[in-house]
XYZ file of C-alpha atoms in Angstrom:
659
model
C -44.224 -77.008 7.306
C -43.283 -80.276 5.738
C -43.535 -82.626 8.753
C -47.547 -81.313 8.760
C -50.209 -83.486 7.612
C -53.595 -81.498 4.803
C -55.230 -81.279 8.055
C -52.444 -79.476 10.491
C -51.036 -77.807 7.590
C -55.272 -75.874 6.676
C -55.310 -75.125 10.224
C -51.592 -73.187 10.449
C -52.307 -71.370 7.378
C -56.263 -70.388 8.405
C -56.592 -66.563 9.545
C -59.255 -65.531 7.416
C -61.941 -65.898 10.290
C -61.527 -67.459 14.105
C -60.656 -70.997 13.984
C -61.350 -73.600 16.339
C -59.088 -77.121 15.172
C -60.738 -80.529 16.664
C -57.659 -82.366 18.041
C -57.866 -85.863 19.045
C -55.520 -87.173 21.260
C -51.868 -87.717 20.255
C -53.195 -86.302 16.973
C -50.169 -83.213 17.450
C -52.173 -80.409 18.673
C -48.616 -78.564 19.861
C -47.232 -78.321 16.899
C -49.870 -76.842 15.295
C -50.037 -73.819 17.688
C -46.133 -73.896 17.571
C -46.308 -73.923 13.718
C -48.898 -71.316 13.414
C -47.476 -69.162 16.007
C -44.079 -69.400 13.087
C -46.217 -68.697 10.315
C -47.702 -65.876 12.325
C -44.258 -64.077 13.042
C -42.357 -65.539 9.651
C -44.463 -65.097 7.024
C -47.326 -62.406 8.133
C -44.473 -60.363 10.533
C -46.050 -60.143 13.269
C -44.359 -59.553 16.199
C -44.047 -61.701 18.494
C -44.929 -59.579 21.369
C -48.328 -59.532 19.634
C -48.988 -63.228 20.344
C -50.223 -64.624 22.687
C -51.073 -68.887 23.528
C -52.873 -70.182 26.386
C -52.530 -73.237 28.110
C -53.340 -74.671 31.310
C -50.713 -75.802 32.844
C -46.772 -74.086 33.898
C -45.695 -76.856 32.762
C -47.293 -77.193 29.074
C -46.550 -73.080 28.646
C -43.141 -73.596 29.610
C -42.615 -76.744 26.644
C -44.168 -74.727 24.381
C -42.419 -72.016 24.442
C -39.486 -73.784 23.902
C -40.563 -75.602 20.789
C -41.435 -72.344 19.902
C -37.793 -71.607 20.406
C -36.597 -74.377 18.322
C -38.823 -72.562 15.228
C -37.870 -68.973 15.343
C -35.217 -68.432 17.569
C -34.636 -65.998 20.401
C -37.773 -63.984 18.566
C -39.806 -66.115 21.020
C -38.362 -64.771 24.137
C -40.780 -61.789 23.158
C -44.176 -64.285 22.910
C -46.432 -64.649 25.731
C -47.108 -68.206 26.847
C -48.531 -68.178 29.647
C -51.770 -69.891 31.487
C -54.660 -67.856 31.827
C -54.470 -67.233 35.233
C -51.052 -65.569 34.845
C -52.164 -63.796 31.630
C -55.202 -62.514 34.700
C -52.458 -62.012 36.604
C -50.249 -59.472 34.243
C -53.265 -58.046 33.030
C -54.092 -56.851 36.985
C -50.846 -56.099 37.752
C -50.717 -53.524 35.240
C -54.299 -52.555 35.398
C -54.516 -52.310 39.276
C -55.761 -48.823 40.407
C -58.654 -49.615 38.234
C -60.120 -52.131 40.164
C -59.222 -49.940 43.590
C -56.151 -52.749 43.967
C -52.271 -51.885 44.983
C -50.178 -53.765 42.033
C -48.691 -55.807 44.658
C -52.407 -57.297 45.650
C -51.935 -60.792 47.264
C -52.550 -63.982 45.800
C -54.608 -65.891 48.093
C -53.599 -70.173 47.342
C -55.777 -73.176 48.360
C -54.678 -73.094 51.533
C -55.297 -69.427 53.039
C -58.772 -69.441 51.193
C -59.753 -72.393 53.178
C -58.480 -70.555 55.868
C -59.985 -67.385 55.677
C -63.898 -69.405 54.719
C -63.438 -71.160 57.771
C -62.797 -68.075 59.768
C -65.582 -66.088 58.289
C -68.310 -68.773 58.660
C -67.490 -70.108 62.388
C -68.467 -73.184 63.730
C -69.625 -75.129 60.436
C -68.888 -78.742 59.853
C -65.720 -79.534 56.656
C -68.249 -81.123 54.548
C -70.392 -78.134 54.442
C -67.627 -75.546 54.572
C -66.154 -77.599 51.373
C -69.765 -77.656 49.593
C -70.070 -73.707 50.764
C -66.443 -72.908 49.053
C -67.127 -74.681 45.837
C -70.293 -73.489 44.673
C -68.560 -69.963 45.433
C -65.791 -70.613 43.362
C -68.160 -71.578 40.610
C -70.326 -68.596 41.011
C -66.887 -66.853 40.316
C -66.047 -69.487 37.239
C -69.807 -68.302 36.046
C -69.141 -65.073 36.529
C -72.212 -64.229 39.167
C -71.541 -61.748 42.092
C -72.378 -61.597 45.669
C -75.892 -60.207 44.978
C -76.920 -61.796 41.912
C -75.964 -65.267 43.821
C -78.583 -64.256 47.275
C -81.051 -62.840 44.734
C -80.876 -66.382 42.345
C -80.072 -68.964 45.485
C -82.594 -71.506 44.527
C -81.956 -73.022 48.446
C -81.054 -73.152 52.518
C -77.401 -73.607 50.838
C -76.838 -71.896 48.367
C -78.862 -69.052 50.581
C -75.669 -69.361 52.947
C -73.062 -69.620 50.261
C -74.323 -66.022 49.043
C -73.839 -64.203 51.741
C -70.293 -66.106 52.746
C -69.420 -65.410 49.407
C -70.637 -61.462 49.991
C -69.162 -61.343 53.385
C -66.111 -63.159 51.515
C -65.651 -60.701 48.660
C -65.760 -57.310 51.683
C -62.329 -59.425 53.131
C -60.477 -60.092 50.157
C -61.082 -56.438 49.345
C -59.687 -55.045 52.986
C -57.190 -57.545 52.539
C -55.501 -56.463 49.376
C -56.011 -59.646 47.494
C -57.712 -61.964 45.014
C -58.371 -65.718 44.821
C -57.692 -67.556 41.310
C -61.077 -67.650 40.283
C -60.158 -63.638 40.829
C -57.453 -63.796 38.048
C -60.253 -64.490 35.754
C -63.588 -62.739 36.745
C -61.518 -59.705 37.192
C -59.902 -58.289 34.332
C -63.370 -59.641 32.922
C -64.712 -57.369 35.325
C -62.483 -55.065 33.990
C -63.078 -54.928 30.104
C -66.510 -55.150 30.229
C -66.680 -51.542 32.645
C -63.637 -49.805 31.227
C -63.193 -49.946 27.104
C -60.568 -48.230 27.143
C -58.560 -50.568 28.958
C -59.835 -53.295 26.621
C -59.049 -52.014 23.843
C -55.650 -50.953 24.867
C -55.247 -54.658 25.225
C -56.611 -55.560 22.220
C -54.526 -53.530 20.638
C -51.437 -55.227 22.375
C -52.580 -58.556 20.930
C -53.073 -59.259 17.342
C -53.924 -62.968 17.902
C -54.898 -65.576 20.650
C -54.534 -69.328 20.702
C -56.065 -71.238 23.243
C -55.025 -74.823 23.841
C -57.496 -78.023 25.970
C -60.045 -75.161 25.126
C -62.761 -77.745 25.861
C -61.096 -77.060 30.234
C -62.723 -73.740 29.346
C -65.073 -72.055 31.813
C -67.603 -69.348 31.606
C -65.034 -66.659 32.710
C -62.098 -67.705 30.512
C -64.345 -68.279 27.397
C -65.714 -64.206 28.451
C -61.770 -63.061 28.808
C -61.217 -64.714 25.248
C -64.193 -62.739 23.893
C -63.421 -59.040 25.291
C -60.046 -59.916 24.099
C -60.303 -60.708 20.889
C -63.409 -58.660 19.763
C -63.725 -56.917 16.714
C -61.447 -58.692 14.962
C -62.158 -62.179 16.044
C -58.922 -63.574 15.211
C -58.640 -66.258 17.411
C -57.192 -70.003 17.402
C -59.160 -72.066 19.911
C -57.864 -76.023 20.120
C -59.698 -78.873 22.054
C -61.536 -82.247 21.631
C -65.054 -82.620 23.408
C -63.827 -86.023 24.082
C -61.400 -85.249 26.558
C -64.034 -82.586 28.361
C -63.707 -84.169 32.201
C -63.083 -81.261 34.242
C -67.253 -80.278 34.338
C -66.785 -80.485 38.528
C -64.289 -78.083 38.822
C -66.067 -75.893 36.449
C -64.727 -76.036 32.740
C -67.956 -75.833 30.507
C -68.095 -78.234 27.284
C -70.776 -75.873 25.862
C -68.429 -73.682 25.084
C -67.974 -75.241 22.306
C -71.178 -74.876 21.183
C -71.517 -71.484 22.012
C -67.627 -70.751 19.857
C -69.949 -71.780 16.443
C -73.323 -70.127 18.001
C -71.061 -66.583 18.989
C -69.258 -67.111 15.591
C -70.685 -67.789 12.502
C -67.449 -67.272 10.146
C -66.385 -70.277 12.354
C -63.938 -72.884 10.363
C -63.526 -75.737 11.762
C -60.748 -77.847 11.456
C -60.338 -81.522 12.638
C -57.203 -83.513 13.548
C -57.816 -87.464 12.928
C -54.687 -89.038 12.749
C -53.357 -90.069 15.467
C -49.700 -90.406 15.832
C -49.802 -92.143 19.191
C -51.779 -95.214 19.439
C -52.109 -98.620 17.353
C -55.075 -99.357 15.161
C -56.735 -101.838 17.914
C -56.728 -99.616 21.238
C -58.154 -96.708 18.714
C -60.705 -98.658 17.231
C -62.028 -98.982 21.076
C -61.647 -96.108 22.014
C -63.630 -94.538 19.154
C -66.537 -97.328 19.703
C -66.426 -96.182 23.451
C -67.074 -92.607 22.178
C -69.308 -93.257 19.718
C -71.606 -93.862 22.797
C -71.755 -89.937 23.560
C -74.039 -87.373 21.778
C -71.693 -85.543 19.269
C -71.026 -82.166 19.078
C -68.665 -82.335 15.857
C -68.010 -86.004 14.242
C -64.626 -87.407 13.941
C -62.753 -91.099 13.796
C -59.578 -91.262 14.521
C -57.229 -93.344 12.590
C -53.088 -94.614 12.566
C -50.766 -95.616 10.851
C -48.667 -97.468 13.786
C -50.159 -100.969 12.070
C -53.100 -103.199 14.208
C -50.918 -103.873 17.372
C -51.659 -105.819 20.034
C -54.803 -107.343 21.243
C -55.912 -105.612 24.234
C -56.405 -107.268 27.158
C -59.103 -107.682 29.801
C -58.332 -109.387 32.994
C -60.815 -110.729 35.669
C -59.123 -110.935 38.862
C -61.167 -111.894 42.936
C -60.640 -109.020 43.950
C -58.583 -105.252 45.029
C -55.590 -107.645 46.936
C -55.590 -110.394 43.790
C -55.649 -107.070 40.826
C -53.022 -105.503 42.273
C -50.418 -109.094 42.650
C -51.439 -109.339 38.987
C -50.763 -106.071 37.766
C -47.275 -106.326 39.540
C -46.694 -109.699 38.271
C -48.063 -109.313 34.664
C -46.365 -106.184 33.877
C -42.356 -107.300 35.347
C -43.456 -110.563 33.493
C -43.838 -108.370 29.984
C -40.470 -106.348 31.302
C -39.065 -109.161 30.851
C -40.119 -110.348 27.329
C -40.264 -107.221 26.319
C -36.562 -105.476 27.843
C -38.803 -101.903 27.974
C -38.239 -99.842 30.546
C -39.757 -99.526 33.974
C -40.913 -95.610 33.053
C -42.415 -97.146 29.406
C -45.507 -98.535 32.115
C -48.650 -96.362 33.695
C -50.717 -97.691 36.054
C -54.135 -95.502 35.345
C -57.549 -95.414 38.418
C -59.994 -93.413 39.043
C -59.925 -92.648 42.638
C -56.507 -92.065 44.431
C -57.215 -94.739 46.844
C -57.283 -97.414 44.767
C -53.060 -97.044 44.923
C -52.976 -97.757 48.285
C -53.008 -101.740 47.866
C -50.945 -101.344 44.263
C -48.599 -99.521 46.005
C -47.888 -102.100 48.063
C -47.938 -105.135 45.285
C -45.051 -102.896 43.678
C -43.062 -102.072 47.113
C -43.553 -106.327 47.814
C -41.969 -106.903 43.634
C -39.541 -104.661 43.791
C -41.065 -102.246 41.324
C -40.197 -98.830 41.876
C -43.129 -96.272 40.545
C -44.018 -92.142 40.479
C -47.300 -90.725 41.116
C -48.316 -87.993 39.756
C -51.400 -85.491 41.407
C -49.593 -85.990 44.824
C -49.249 -83.135 47.244
C -48.108 -80.176 45.069
C -44.618 -79.227 46.767
C -46.293 -75.711 46.924
C -48.958 -77.264 49.699
C -45.942 -78.534 52.062
C -46.166 -76.743 55.420
C -42.541 -76.046 55.217
C -42.878 -74.191 51.950
C -45.914 -72.623 53.132
C -44.152 -71.393 56.034
C -41.462 -69.766 54.072
C -43.354 -68.507 50.771
C -45.835 -66.377 53.841
C -42.363 -64.485 54.173
C -41.875 -64.033 50.550
C -45.683 -63.062 50.600
C -45.495 -60.288 52.949
C -42.495 -58.930 51.554
C -44.896 -58.425 48.359
C -47.440 -56.869 49.715
C -47.852 -55.582 53.246
C -51.627 -55.252 53.669
C -51.914 -59.358 53.149
C -52.943 -59.575 56.525
C -53.439 -64.122 56.478
C -49.568 -63.766 55.499
C -48.669 -60.999 58.221
C -50.424 -63.942 60.689
C -48.228 -67.228 59.380
C -44.824 -65.131 59.787
C -45.707 -63.663 63.010
C -46.035 -67.006 64.819
C -43.598 -69.232 62.376
C -41.480 -69.970 64.534
C -42.587 -69.320 67.284
C -41.323 -65.320 69.145
C -43.380 -64.773 72.024
C -46.942 -63.462 69.628
C -49.380 -65.125 70.857
C -53.211 -65.453 69.712
C -53.798 -62.795 72.375
C -51.916 -60.045 70.925
C -53.112 -61.137 67.828
C -56.526 -60.187 68.599
C -55.840 -56.631 69.905
C -53.877 -55.922 66.939
C -57.162 -57.285 64.843
C -59.832 -54.930 66.067
C -56.908 -51.928 66.700
C -56.886 -52.544 62.620
C -60.246 -52.988 62.865
C -60.878 -49.556 63.852
C -58.786 -48.290 61.995
C -59.241 -50.054 58.552
C -55.681 -50.544 58.535
C -53.891 -53.834 57.527
C -52.529 -55.498 60.635
C -48.980 -54.693 59.257
C -49.920 -50.948 59.330
C -51.100 -50.606 62.311
C -47.999 -51.635 64.339
C -47.299 -48.554 63.652
C -50.347 -47.335 64.375
C -50.065 -43.839 67.127
C -52.039 -45.003 69.714
C -51.615 -48.014 69.874
C -50.562 -47.687 73.562
C -53.984 -47.646 74.630
C -54.697 -50.815 73.340
C -52.164 -53.677 73.707
C -48.958 -53.613 76.068
C -45.772 -52.794 76.773
C -44.504 -56.113 75.442
C -46.847 -57.099 72.751
C -46.075 -53.486 71.182
C -41.859 -54.465 70.984
C -42.148 -57.904 70.717
C -44.749 -56.633 67.107
C -42.251 -53.336 66.221
C -39.673 -55.731 66.076
C -41.121 -58.128 63.702
C -42.250 -55.365 61.829
C -38.723 -54.056 61.261
C -36.815 -57.071 60.393
C -39.708 -57.524 57.539
C -39.112 -53.865 56.671
C -34.723 -54.376 56.534
C -35.808 -57.250 53.957
C -37.647 -56.027 52.363
C -35.135 -53.242 51.469
C -32.532 -55.772 50.564
C -35.135 -57.723 48.587
C -35.469 -55.082 45.900
C -31.477 -55.013 44.851
C -29.807 -58.208 46.621
C -29.638 -61.740 44.693
C -32.706 -63.549 45.524
C -30.766 -66.894 46.569
C -28.528 -64.406 49.172
C -31.793 -62.326 50.554
C -34.011 -65.869 51.026
C -31.028 -67.688 52.565
C -30.402 -64.713 55.277
C -34.188 -64.708 55.710
C -33.972 -68.111 56.523
C -31.048 -68.227 58.773
C -32.186 -65.058 60.533
C -35.526 -66.618 61.845
C -33.873 -69.745 62.850
C -36.164 -71.738 60.688
C -33.852 -74.694 60.230
C -33.567 -74.604 64.216
C -36.583 -74.049 65.267
C -37.636 -77.201 63.033
C -35.321 -79.389 64.911
C -36.209 -78.352 68.005
C -40.056 -79.477 67.591
C -39.733 -82.532 65.333
C -38.485 -85.680 65.030
C -35.304 -85.582 63.355
C -36.149 -87.099 60.544
C -39.081 -85.523 59.741
C -37.204 -82.489 60.317
C -34.746 -83.595 58.108
C -36.906 -84.320 55.437
C -38.231 -80.356 55.316
C -35.101 -79.174 55.865
C -33.996 -80.684 52.676
C -37.369 -79.489 50.930
C -36.499 -76.252 52.210
C -33.383 -75.681 51.296
C -34.348 -77.430 47.918
C -36.566 -74.632 47.222
C -34.293 -72.023 48.287
C -31.631 -72.842 46.031
C -34.438 -73.458 42.719
C -35.768 -69.701 43.475
C -31.985 -67.993 43.461
C -31.538 -70.286 40.315
C -34.728 -68.822 38.698
C -33.942 -65.266 39.963
C -30.449 -65.343 38.120
C -31.839 -67.108 35.015
C -35.226 -64.291 34.652
C -33.001 -61.828 35.616
C -35.474 -60.984 39.182
C -35.166 -59.958 42.557
C -36.937 -61.632 45.311
C -39.175 -58.911 45.845
C -39.669 -58.925 41.652
C -40.204 -63.500 42.410
C -42.515 -62.642 45.502
C -45.049 -60.521 43.576
C -45.968 -64.325 42.079
C -45.445 -66.375 44.341
C -48.555 -68.392 44.308
C -48.611 -68.591 40.850
C -45.340 -70.683 40.982
C -45.068 -74.408 40.682
C -42.288 -76.876 41.622
C -43.340 -78.222 37.474
C -41.121 -75.814 36.767
C -38.242 -78.075 38.456
C -35.753 -79.271 35.940
C -35.888 -82.746 37.306
C -34.240 -86.021 36.151
C -36.791 -87.976 34.918
C -36.557 -91.595 36.708
C -37.107 -95.040 36.110
C -40.454 -95.795 37.416
C -43.682 -97.021 36.728
C -46.260 -94.307 36.772
C -49.244 -94.027 38.914
C -52.006 -91.631 38.448
C -55.815 -91.363 38.526
C -57.068 -90.571 35.032
C -57.057 -86.919 35.316
C -54.040 -86.742 36.271
C -52.590 -88.395 33.177
C -54.715 -86.307 30.759
C -52.347 -84.829 28.206
C -49.246 -87.556 28.971
C -48.495 -90.554 26.599
C -46.809 -94.381 27.802
C -46.031 -97.488 25.796
C -48.169 -100.205 27.887
C -50.948 -99.040 29.942
C -52.983 -100.551 33.038
C -56.644 -99.634 33.170
C -57.645 -100.990 36.826
C -60.454 -101.130 38.489
C -62.713 -100.853 35.323
C -66.093 -101.288 37.012
C -69.363 -100.396 37.706
C -68.959 -97.884 41.400
C -66.337 -96.960 40.458
C -65.476 -96.026 36.373
C -68.590 -95.109 35.674
C -68.318 -93.517 39.831
C -71.749 -94.570 41.370
C -72.629 -90.898 41.704
C -72.036 -90.268 37.878
C -75.031 -92.219 36.615
C -77.278 -89.478 35.583
C -76.826 -89.149 31.589
C -74.705 -85.626 31.582
C -72.355 -86.919 34.833
C -71.687 -90.588 32.789
C -70.942 -88.892 29.786
C -68.752 -87.391 31.244
C -67.239 -90.839 33.273
C -67.683 -92.192 29.370
C -64.698 -89.167 28.431
C -62.627 -89.927 31.174
C -62.630 -94.039 29.983
C -61.477 -92.458 26.608
C -58.822 -90.452 28.088
C -57.498 -93.382 29.718
C -57.515 -95.716 27.057
C -55.759 -93.173 24.941
C -52.976 -92.789 27.129
C -51.335 -96.093 25.412
C -49.259 -96.025 22.188
C -48.693 -100.055 22.515
C -50.137 -102.219 24.710
C -53.341 -101.242 26.885
C -54.148 -104.213 29.306
C -58.106 -103.661 31.971
C -58.757 -105.083 34.258
C -61.979 -105.740 36.885
C -62.991 -107.825 40.542
C -65.511 -109.591 40.994
C -65.477 -108.733 44.569
C -64.273 -105.326 45.968
C -63.961 -104.303 49.902
C -65.813 -101.172 50.337
C -65.500 -100.518 54.612
C -65.403 -103.487 56.115
C -67.390 -105.573 53.621
C -66.172 -107.196 50.672
C -68.752 -106.080 47.909
C -69.760 -108.246 44.437
C -68.998 -106.093 41.726
C -69.974 -106.269 37.930
C -67.738 -105.374 34.950
C -68.053 -101.960 33.668
C -70.331 -100.832 30.588
C -67.449 -99.376 29.509
C -65.359 -103.110 28.229
C -68.408 -104.164 26.559
C -68.394 -100.314 24.886
C -65.141 -100.388 23.630
C -66.248 -103.239 20.549
C -65.698 -106.050 18.527
C -61.846 -105.871 18.971
C -61.956 -105.431 22.832
C -64.401 -108.615 22.644
C -62.197 -110.907 20.493
C -59.314 -110.028 22.081
C -61.029 -110.782 25.716
C -63.065 -114.120 24.183
C -61.998 -115.031 20.909
C -65.083 -114.829 19.289
C -65.995 -112.163 16.441
C -69.101 -111.297 17.688
C -70.705 -108.667 19.501
C -72.930 -108.953 22.708
C -76.820 -107.159 22.126
C -77.376 -103.114 22.983
C -79.132 -103.284 25.646
C -79.101 -101.742 29.610
C -75.846 -101.590 30.897
C -76.751 -104.065 33.841
C -77.388 -106.545 31.219
C -74.354 -105.745 28.547
C -72.160 -106.752 31.703
C -73.580 -109.788 33.188
C -73.406 -110.775 29.554
C -69.432 -109.496 29.715
C -69.430 -111.222 33.450
C -70.476 -114.832 31.076
C -68.079 -113.995 28.939
C -65.102 -113.728 31.154
C -65.786 -116.044 33.641
C -62.913 -118.573 31.851
C -60.934 -116.421 32.015
C -59.241 -116.765 35.403
């Protein structure tokens, strides 16, 4: 406790009422959460199994549990530290029967759900299908069922989406499957409809701690309420200034609801920043002051003034990339730093291309955050579909992929006939392989191929329940001749890369099984929630490239924030007040990633398609305040407030001599 400042200590010790910890960037929120868990266990004698800490990523959950372990030792093993979705899975696995689900229900990933939507929607173009799917996901996050969605549909696209929603839900239930949104929505329905189930879970969880509370959606807020109802024993930790996920359902209104729904709510502000210098924090505070505030706070630091913030005007995107690479190399030479001390952050992934080309040309190693997930790779999905089928033989999407990968003489005609047979019998595709009377619907060759596959899966499932995970998985991959199939169907280099990924996956899953004492069948039941973030990869000495969204939660000694211009940041589609406020919070997140130095760049012209278009510096540069203007212009005055365009024009004039 001696390591905590006064505000942190107050947050740790408060248990008399619900608590909201407003944790500014770099203010030690994880320290508060971990020390509060230790306080509950050591000082109050609460069993770790009665405490749950909820995070938003598997990586954050793992790091938090490790840090708690350093405080309370082996007792941390009983603690629940998980994502909201993983907690939802835990609840649903134990209470599946109440919802008409098998304990071994399938969890469909993004690719599965997209394929299912495509099948249900028919000949709909991809853009419209994405819009329909996004609308349905938002309804689920807001706890709106298909009937309510259809009743309240505001226009033609919402009516179409509502009908698709109803078809989609029926299909999911037929598959004995759920999607990621259901992992929150269904536990909420369960607790609302079955009070005895809700009460059972409340008695298990004495205190809940929720990290990144500002990123919760309406469903997650309702789940928090239902789990703590009656005792209201929870600690919510978040920062309204870092709420940047409205586009995927996060609802910053949850902070206001917390204040309104819990009159006894205690609010503790963590304003001392342990990350950045005073100049960086002054710019961040000045910027975010332009947003309306639910709770006022000012970040401060004891790290001294620090380097001046550098604003760089570039001719165009190519010049910007070249300048950033050169500046980074020179700075590294001067300061004797590592490449991993640097990050280059941007609003959109498309901005990375020119920067990557320059970094390669200047022999600067780099890594990209937020790229394709390991689990999204086709070869990994090929293998995981077999695992999903082991866990749930009614998982039709997994069955279809497994039975056709590698090719084994079972094509579309056979699957269509099997699908018709399954539909008539109201069975899964797998169960229908062995259905009486199938002889009249499929020919001998079709039946033989399908039953050979079914027998193979059944044999593997029996072994998967007892034998070591790595051994069973290795034998499965050899039995389907996956390596040979890769090299027969692909170019050698591509086949080698894919096979290396599969081998890596097998070894990793084997280690995970050994470490957690789980069989392949047990691992398979949660395979859709696995993340390669759990892998312990060695830290590489490389510059980090990331979108501002992907950079949230990270910190770097030196940050280059590129493309800070009107149309990019703020984005041209986000100029209405609510969206503009979120864009400003995104800029705030970028600024507060920096520990020691911050460099901001913008371009006078930038390619848009084939044309080179004139650009204006972002209004956010001026809003960063006096310290930034002095750094850029050696003047002590702040431009008068006015419209964003007037501010931008003023800054352009001031920066004209900077090139």
